[in-house]
C-alpha cells in the first residue's frame, strides 16, 4: 500500500502540473492578444509606450511561470516513471482528463482492515502461545508407545529317525508379539530456568500488548486527521470554484470596459492576474483532495483492494 500511495501521489502531481501548463498557455494566449491590440493602438496613437511596457512586464512574468511549470512537468514525469518502474523516456498519457471529486465520507470509517493492526494482534497471540510453550517445557511429560509384530508362513520340514525307522515331520509357525513402552520425563532441577523463561515470555507478551494499544491509538489519530484533511480540502475546492467564477466574471467585465475605454490597462492586467491565481488555486485544491483521498484509503486499510479493482 505504501508503493500504491507513492505512485498515486506522483500521478496526481503530474496531472496537476499538466493542468497548470494548460492554464498558463491559455493565459499566454490572452496576453498575446492584448499585446497585439495595444501595439496596434500605439501605431494609431490610441495607446502609449507605457501601456506596452506594462503588458511586457506581465508577459515576461507569465513566460517565466510557464517555463517553471514546464520544467516541473519534466521532473514530475521522471518521478512517476521511476515510481512505476518504467524507462524515463517512456511517454506517459494520463487516463484522467478531469479531477473526479467525490463527497467525503460522513462516518463509519475505522482501522480494522489495516494490515498493521492484524500483524500486531498476531504478535499478541504468539505471545500467549510462547507462555504456554515455556510452561510446557518444564512440566512432567509422559510418553506411551504401543506396537504389535506378527510373523507367519514359517514352515519347517524334516525327518525324525528312531532306530531303523524314519518319520517325516512338518511344523508351521504363526505368532504375534505385542510391545508396550512407557516413558516418563520429570524435570528435577534447572536453577530457576523454567521460571525465567516463563517470565521472559510474559514480558514479551506485555510489550506486544503495549505496542498494540499504543499503535491503535496512533492509527485512530491518523484516521481522524485523514478524515479532517479530506473534509477541509473538499470545502477548499468549493471555495476555489467560487473564486474562479468571480475571477472569470471580473475578467469578462474588465475586458468589455477596457475595449470601451472605460477601464485603465492596469486594472485589466490585474483582472487577468486574479484569474490566473484563482485557476491555479483550484488546480492545487483538487490535487490536494485526490492525494488526501488516497491517504484516507491507506489509513483505513482499503487502498490495496481499491487499486486491485
PDB file of N, CA, C and O in Angstrom, residues 56-100:
ATOM      1  N   UNK A  56       4.326  44.175 -21.347  1.00  0.00           N
ATOM      2  CA  UNK A  56       5.566  43.408 -21.489  1.00  0.00           C
ATOM      3  C   UNK A  56       6.046  42.833 -20.165  1.00  0.00           C
ATOM      4  O   UNK A  56       6.549  41.696 -20.107  1.00  0.00           O
ATOM      5  N   UNK A  57       5.894  43.598 -19.086  1.00  0.00           N
ATOM      6  CA  UNK A  57       6.307  43.115 -17.755  1.00  0.00           C
ATOM      7  C   UNK A  57       5.481  41.888 -17.357  1.00  0.00           C
ATOM      8  O   UNK A  57       6.022  40.870 -16.922  1.00  0.00           O
ATOM      9  N   UNK A  58       4.161  41.981 -17.513  1.00  0.00           N
ATOM     10  CA  UNK A  58       3.289  40.846 -17.186  1.00  0.00           C
ATOM     11  C   UNK A  58       3.557  39.672 -18.130  1.00  0.00           C
ATOM     12  O   UNK A  58       3.489  38.504 -17.710  1.00  0.00           O
ATOM     13  N   UNK A  59       3.845  40.004 -19.377  1.00  0.00           N
ATOM     14  CA  UNK A  59       4.089  38.943 -20.359  1.00  0.00           C
ATOM     15  C   UNK A  59       5.357  38.160 -20.013  1.00  0.00           C
ATOM     16  O   UNK A  59       5.394  36.920 -20.080  1.00  0.00           O
ATOM     17  N   UNK A  60       6.398  38.877 -19.631  1.00  0.00           N
ATOM     18  CA  UNK A  60       7.645  38.215 -19.247  1.00  0.00           C
ATOM     19  C   UNK A  60       7.455  37.368 -17.987  1.00  0.00           C
ATOM     20  O   UNK A  60       8.008  36.265 -17.881  1.00  0.00           O
ATOM     21  N   UNK A  61       6.697  37.877 -17.044  1.00  0.00           N
ATOM     22  CA  UNK A  61       6.438  37.111 -15.826  1.00  0.00           C
ATOM     23  C   UNK A  61       5.652  35.842 -16.140  1.00  0.00           C
ATOM     24  O   UNK A  61       5.923  34.771 -15.579  1.00  0.00           O
ATOM     25  N   UNK A  62       4.692  35.970 -17.053  1.00  0.00           N
ATOM     26  CA  UNK A  62       3.908  34.803 -17.449  1.00  0.00           C
ATOM     27  C   UNK A  62       4.789  33.768 -18.148  1.00  0.00           C
ATOM     28  O   UNK A  62       4.664  32.558 -17.897  1.00  0.00           O
ATOM     29  N   UNK A  63       5.686  34.208 -18.996  1.00  0.00           N
ATOM     30  CA  UNK A  63       6.590  33.285 -19.667  1.00  0.00           C
ATOM     31  C   UNK A  63       7.497  32.566 -18.672  1.00  0.00           C
ATOM     32  O   UNK A  63       7.799  31.370 -18.828  1.00  0.00           O
ATOM     33  N   UNK A  64       7.920  33.294 -17.650  1.00  0.00           N
ATOM     34  CA  UNK A  64       8.753  32.692 -16.612  1.00  0.00           C
ATOM     35  C   UNK A  64       7.972  31.603 -15.864  1.00  0.00           C
ATOM     36  O   UNK A  64       8.499  30.512 -15.613  1.00  0.00           O
ATOM     37  N   UNK A  65       6.729  31.896 -15.506  1.00  0.00           N
ATOM     38  CA  UNK A  65       5.903  30.902 -14.822  1.00  0.00           C
ATOM     39  C   UNK A  65       5.644  29.683 -15.712  1.00  0.00           C
ATOM     40  O   UNK A  65       5.646  28.539 -15.233  1.00  0.00           O
ATOM     41  N   UNK A  66       5.416  29.924 -17.000  1.00  0.00           N
ATOM     42  CA  UNK A  66       5.189  28.816 -17.919  1.00  0.00           C
ATOM     43  C   UNK A  66       6.436  27.940 -18.050  1.00  0.00           C
ATOM     44  O   UNK A  66       6.336  26.706 -18.096  1.00  0.00           O
ATOM     45  N   UNK A  67       7.610  28.577 -18.078  1.00  0.00           N
ATOM     46  CA  UNK A  67       8.847  27.809 -18.164  1.00  0.00           C
ATOM     47  C   UNK A  67       9.055  26.973 -16.904  1.00  0.00           C
ATOM     48  O   UNK A  67       9.463  25.810 -16.971  1.00  0.00           O
ATOM     49  N   UNK A  68       8.764  27.572 -15.750  1.00  0.00           N
ATOM     50  CA  UNK A  68       8.895  26.829 -14.493  1.00  0.00           C
ATOM     51  C   UNK A  68       7.930  25.646 -14.453  1.00  0.00           C
ATOM     52  O   UNK A  68       8.290  24.549 -14.008  1.00  0.00           O
ATOM     53  N   UNK A  69       6.705  25.874 -14.911  1.00  0.00           N
ATOM     54  CA  UNK A  69       5.718  24.789 -14.927  1.00  0.00           C
ATOM     55  C   UNK A  69       6.142  23.677 -15.875  1.00  0.00           C
ATOM     56  O   UNK A  69       5.976  22.485 -15.570  1.00  0.00           O
ATOM     57  N   UNK A  70       6.699  24.049 -17.012  1.00  0.00           N
ATOM     58  CA  UNK A  70       7.161  23.041 -17.975  1.00  0.00           C
ATOM     59  C   UNK A  70       8.307  22.218 -17.396  1.00  0.00           C
ATOM     60  O   UNK A  70       8.350  20.983 -17.542  1.00  0.00           O
ATOM     61  N   UNK A  71       9.247  22.892 -16.738  1.00  0.00           N
ATOM     62  CA  UNK A  71      10.346  22.169 -16.096  1.00  0.00           C
ATOM     63  C   UNK A  71       9.827  21.277 -14.968  1.00  0.00           C
ATOM     64  O   UNK A  71      10.317  20.161 -14.770  1.00  0.00           O
ATOM     65  N   UNK A  72       8.849  21.791 -14.233  1.00  0.00           N
ATOM     66  CA  UNK A  72       8.245  20.985 -13.176  1.00  0.00           C
ATOM     67  C   UNK A  72       7.563  19.743 -13.729  1.00  0.00           C
ATOM     68  O   UNK A  72       7.601  18.673 -13.116  1.00  0.00           O
ATOM     69  N   UNK A  73       6.940  19.894 -14.900  1.00  0.00           N
ATOM     70  CA  UNK A  73       6.302  18.736 -15.537  1.00  0.00           C
ATOM     71  C   UNK A  73       7.341  17.667 -15.856  1.00  0.00           C
ATOM     72  O   UNK A  73       7.095  16.475 -15.665  1.00  0.00           O
ATOM     73  N   UNK A  74       8.499  18.076 -16.334  1.00  0.00           N
ATOM     74  CA  UNK A  74       9.547  17.110 -16.666  1.00  0.00           C
ATOM     75  C   UNK A  74      10.008  16.351 -15.421  1.00  0.00           C
ATOM     76  O   UNK A  74      10.193  15.125 -15.457  1.00  0.00           O
ATOM     77  N   UNK A  75      10.166  17.076 -14.323  1.00  0.00           N
ATOM     78  CA  UNK A  75      10.592  16.430 -13.078  1.00  0.00           C
ATOM     79  C   UNK A  75       9.520  15.462 -12.587  1.00  0.00           C
ATOM     80  O   UNK A  75       9.821  14.332 -12.176  1.00  0.00           O
ATOM     81  N   UNK A  76       8.261  15.889 -12.612  1.00  0.00           N
ATOM     82  CA  UNK A  76       7.167  15.024 -12.165  1.00  0.00           C
ATOM     83  C   UNK A  76       7.027  13.803 -13.066  1.00  0.00           C
ATOM     84  O   UNK A  76       6.692  12.707 -12.601  1.00  0.00           O
ATOM     85  N   UNK A  77       7.279  13.978 -14.354  1.00  0.00           N
ATOM     86  CA  UNK A  77       7.229  12.859 -15.295  1.00  0.00           C
ATOM     87  C   UNK A  77       8.302  11.834 -14.960  1.00  0.00           C
ATOM     88  O   UNK A  77       8.040  10.617 -14.920  1.00  0.00           O
ATOM     89  N   UNK A  78       9.523  12.312 -14.680  1.00  0.00           N
ATOM     90  CA  UNK A  78      10.606  11.407 -14.291  1.00  0.00           C
ATOM     91  C   UNK A  78      10.287  10.698 -12.978  1.00  0.00           C
ATOM     92  O   UNK A  78      10.566   9.499 -12.813  1.00  0.00           O
ATOM     93  N   UNK A  79       9.690  11.425 -12.039  1.00  0.00           N
ATOM     94  CA  UNK A  79       9.352  10.829 -10.742  1.00  0.00           C
ATOM     95  C   UNK A  79       8.322   9.722 -10.894  1.00  0.00           C
ATOM     96  O   UNK A  79       8.458   8.651 -10.288  1.00  0.00           O
ATOM     97  N   UNK A  80       7.302   9.959 -11.710  1.00  0.00           N
ATOM     98  CA  UNK A  80       6.280   8.933 -11.909  1.00  0.00           C
ATOM     99  C   UNK A  80       6.856   7.727 -12.641  1.00  0.00           C
ATOM    100  O   UNK A  80       6.540   6.572 -12.299  1.00  0.00           O
ATOM    101  N   UNK A  81       7.705   7.953 -13.643  1.00  0.00           N
ATOM    102  CA  UNK A  81       8.348   6.839 -14.342  1.00  0.00           C
ATOM    103  C   UNK A  81       9.172   6.004 -13.373  1.00  0.00           C
ATOM    104  O   UNK A  81       9.147   4.762 -13.413  1.00  0.00           O
ATOM    105  N   UNK A  82       9.907   6.663 -12.503  1.00  0.00           N
ATOM    106  CA  UNK A  82      10.721   5.948 -11.530  1.00  0.00           C
ATOM    107  C   UNK A  82       9.853   5.179 -10.543  1.00  0.00           C
ATOM    108  O   UNK A  82      10.191   4.055 -10.150  1.00  0.00           O
ATOM    109  N   UNK A  83       8.719   5.755 -10.158  1.00  0.00           N
ATOM    110  CA  UNK A  83       7.855   5.116  -9.171  1.00  0.00           C
ATOM    111  C   UNK A  83       7.211   3.856  -9.719  1.00  0.00           C
ATOM    112  O   UNK A  83       7.107   2.843  -9.013  1.00  0.00           O
ATOM    113  N   UNK A  84       6.787   3.903 -10.978  1.00  0.00           N
ATOM    114  CA  UNK A  84       6.107   2.735 -11.550  1.00  0.00           C
ATOM    115  C   UNK A  84       7.085   1.806 -12.260  1.00  0.00           C
ATOM    116  O   UNK A  84       6.673   0.763 -12.783  1.00  0.00           O
ATOM    117  N   UNK A  85       8.381   2.180 -12.298  1.00  0.00           N
ATOM    118  CA  UNK A  85       9.392   1.267 -12.816  1.00  0.00           C
ATOM    119  C   UNK A  85       9.467   1.167 -14.318  1.00  0.00           C
ATOM    120  O   UNK A  85       9.648   0.074 -14.859  1.00  0.00           O
ATOM    121  N   UNK A  86       9.339   2.306 -15.026  1.00  0.00           N
ATOM    122  CA  UNK A  86       9.491   2.293 -16.482  1.00  0.00           C
ATOM    123  C   UNK A  86      10.640   3.214 -16.871  1.00  0.00           C
ATOM    124  O   UNK A  86      11.117   4.012 -16.067  1.00  0.00           O
ATOM    125  N   UNK A  87      11.069   3.099 -18.102  1.00  0.00           N
ATOM    126  CA  UNK A  87      12.170   3.915 -18.590  1.00  0.00           C
ATOM    127  C   UNK A  87      11.772   5.396 -18.564  1.00  0.00           C
ATOM    128  O   UNK A  87      10.647   5.743 -18.915  1.00  0.00           O
ATOM    129  N   UNK A  88      12.687   6.284 -18.137  1.00  0.00           N
ATOM    130  CA  UNK A  88      12.358   7.721 -18.073  1.00  0.00           C
ATOM    131  C   UNK A  88      11.935   8.318 -19.415  1.00  0.00           C
ATOM    132  O   UNK A  88      11.238   9.334 -19.444  1.00  0.00           O
ATOM    133  N   UNK A  89      12.354   7.703 -20.510  1.00  0.00           N
ATOM    134  CA  UNK A  89      11.989   8.213 -21.830  1.00  0.00           C
ATOM    135  C   UNK A  89      10.589   7.778 -22.253  1.00  0.00           C
ATOM    136  O   UNK A  89      10.111   8.183 -23.318  1.00  0.00           O
ATOM    137  N   UNK A  90       9.921   6.973 -21.442  1.00  0.00           N
ATOM    138  CA  UNK A  90       8.582   6.494 -21.782  1.00  0.00           C
ATOM    139  C   UNK A  90       7.591   7.646 -21.802  1.00  0.00           C
ATOM    140  O   UNK A  90       7.569   8.490 -20.906  1.00  0.00           O
ATOM    141  N   UNK A  91       6.766   7.670 -22.820  1.00  0.00           N
ATOM    142  CA  UNK A  91       5.710   8.699 -22.900  1.00  0.00           C
ATOM    143  C   UNK A  91       4.507   8.226 -22.081  1.00  0.00           C
ATOM    144  O   UNK A  91       3.939   7.172 -22.347  1.00  0.00           O
ATOM    145  N   UNK A  92       4.146   9.002 -21.086  1.00  0.00           N
ATOM    146  CA  UNK A  92       3.024   8.661 -20.220  1.00  0.00           C
ATOM    147  C   UNK A  92       1.808   9.498 -20.614  1.00  0.00           C
ATOM    148  O   UNK A  92       1.891  10.720 -20.715  1.00  0.00           O
ATOM    149  N   UNK A  93       0.701   8.837 -20.838  1.00  0.00           N
ATOM    150  CA  UNK A  93      -0.560   9.513 -21.147  1.00  0.00           C
ATOM    151  C   UNK A  93      -1.504   9.268 -19.977  1.00  0.00           C
ATOM    152  O   UNK A  93      -1.911   8.136 -19.729  1.00  0.00           O
ATOM    153  N   UNK A  94      -1.830  10.315 -19.261  1.00  0.00           N
ATOM    154  CA  UNK A  94      -2.690  10.177 -18.090  1.00  0.00           C
ATOM    155  C   UNK A  94      -4.126   9.892 -18.525  1.00  0.00           C
ATOM    156  O   UNK A  94      -4.663  10.567 -19.414  1.00  0.00           O
ATOM    157  N   UNK A  95      -4.728   8.898 -17.920  1.00  0.00           N
ATOM    158  CA  UNK A  95      -6.082   8.498 -18.315  1.00  0.00           C
ATOM    159  C   UNK A  95      -7.133   9.477 -17.811  1.00  0.00           C
ATOM    160  O   UNK A  95      -8.218   9.562 -18.384  1.00  0.00           O
ATOM    161  N   UNK A  96      -6.838  10.203 -16.743  1.00  0.00           N
ATOM    162  CA  UNK A  96      -7.801  11.159 -16.201  1.00  0.00           C
ATOM    163  C   UNK A  96      -7.659  12.491 -16.923  1.00  0.00           C
ATOM    164  O   UNK A  96      -6.555  13.017 -17.082  1.00  0.00           O
ATOM    165  N   UNK A  97      -8.782  13.030 -17.360  1.00  0.00           N
ATOM    166  CA  UNK A  97      -8.783  14.351 -18.003  1.00  0.00           C
ATOM    167  C   UNK A  97      -9.326  15.422 -17.067  1.00  0.00           C
ATOM    168  O   UNK A  97      -9.089  16.611 -17.285  1.00  0.00           O
ATOM    169  N   UNK A  98     -10.054  15.010 -16.049  1.00  0.00           N
ATOM    170  CA  UNK A  98     -10.564  15.940 -15.040  1.00  0.00           C
ATOM    171  C   UNK A  98     -10.400  15.278 -13.680  1.00  0.00           C
ATOM    172  O   UNK A  98     -10.267  14.054 -13.561  1.00  0.00           O
ATOM    173  N   UNK A  99     -10.413  16.093 -12.654  1.00  0.00           N
ATOM    174  CA  UNK A  99     -10.347  15.577 -11.298  1.00  0.00           C
ATOM    175  C   UNK A  99     -11.729  15.058 -10.889  1.00  0.00           C
ATOM    176  O   UNK A  99     -12.723  15.797 -10.956  1.00  0.00           O
ATOM    177  N   UNK A 100     -11.777  13.797 -10.491  1.00  0.00           N
ATOM    178  CA  UNK A 100     -13.037  13.185 -10.073  1.00  0.00           C
ATOM    179  C   UNK A 100     -13.195  13.382  -8.572  1.00  0.00           C
ATOM    180  O   UNK A 100     -12.683  12.617  -7.750  1.00  0.00           O
TER     181      UNK A 100
END
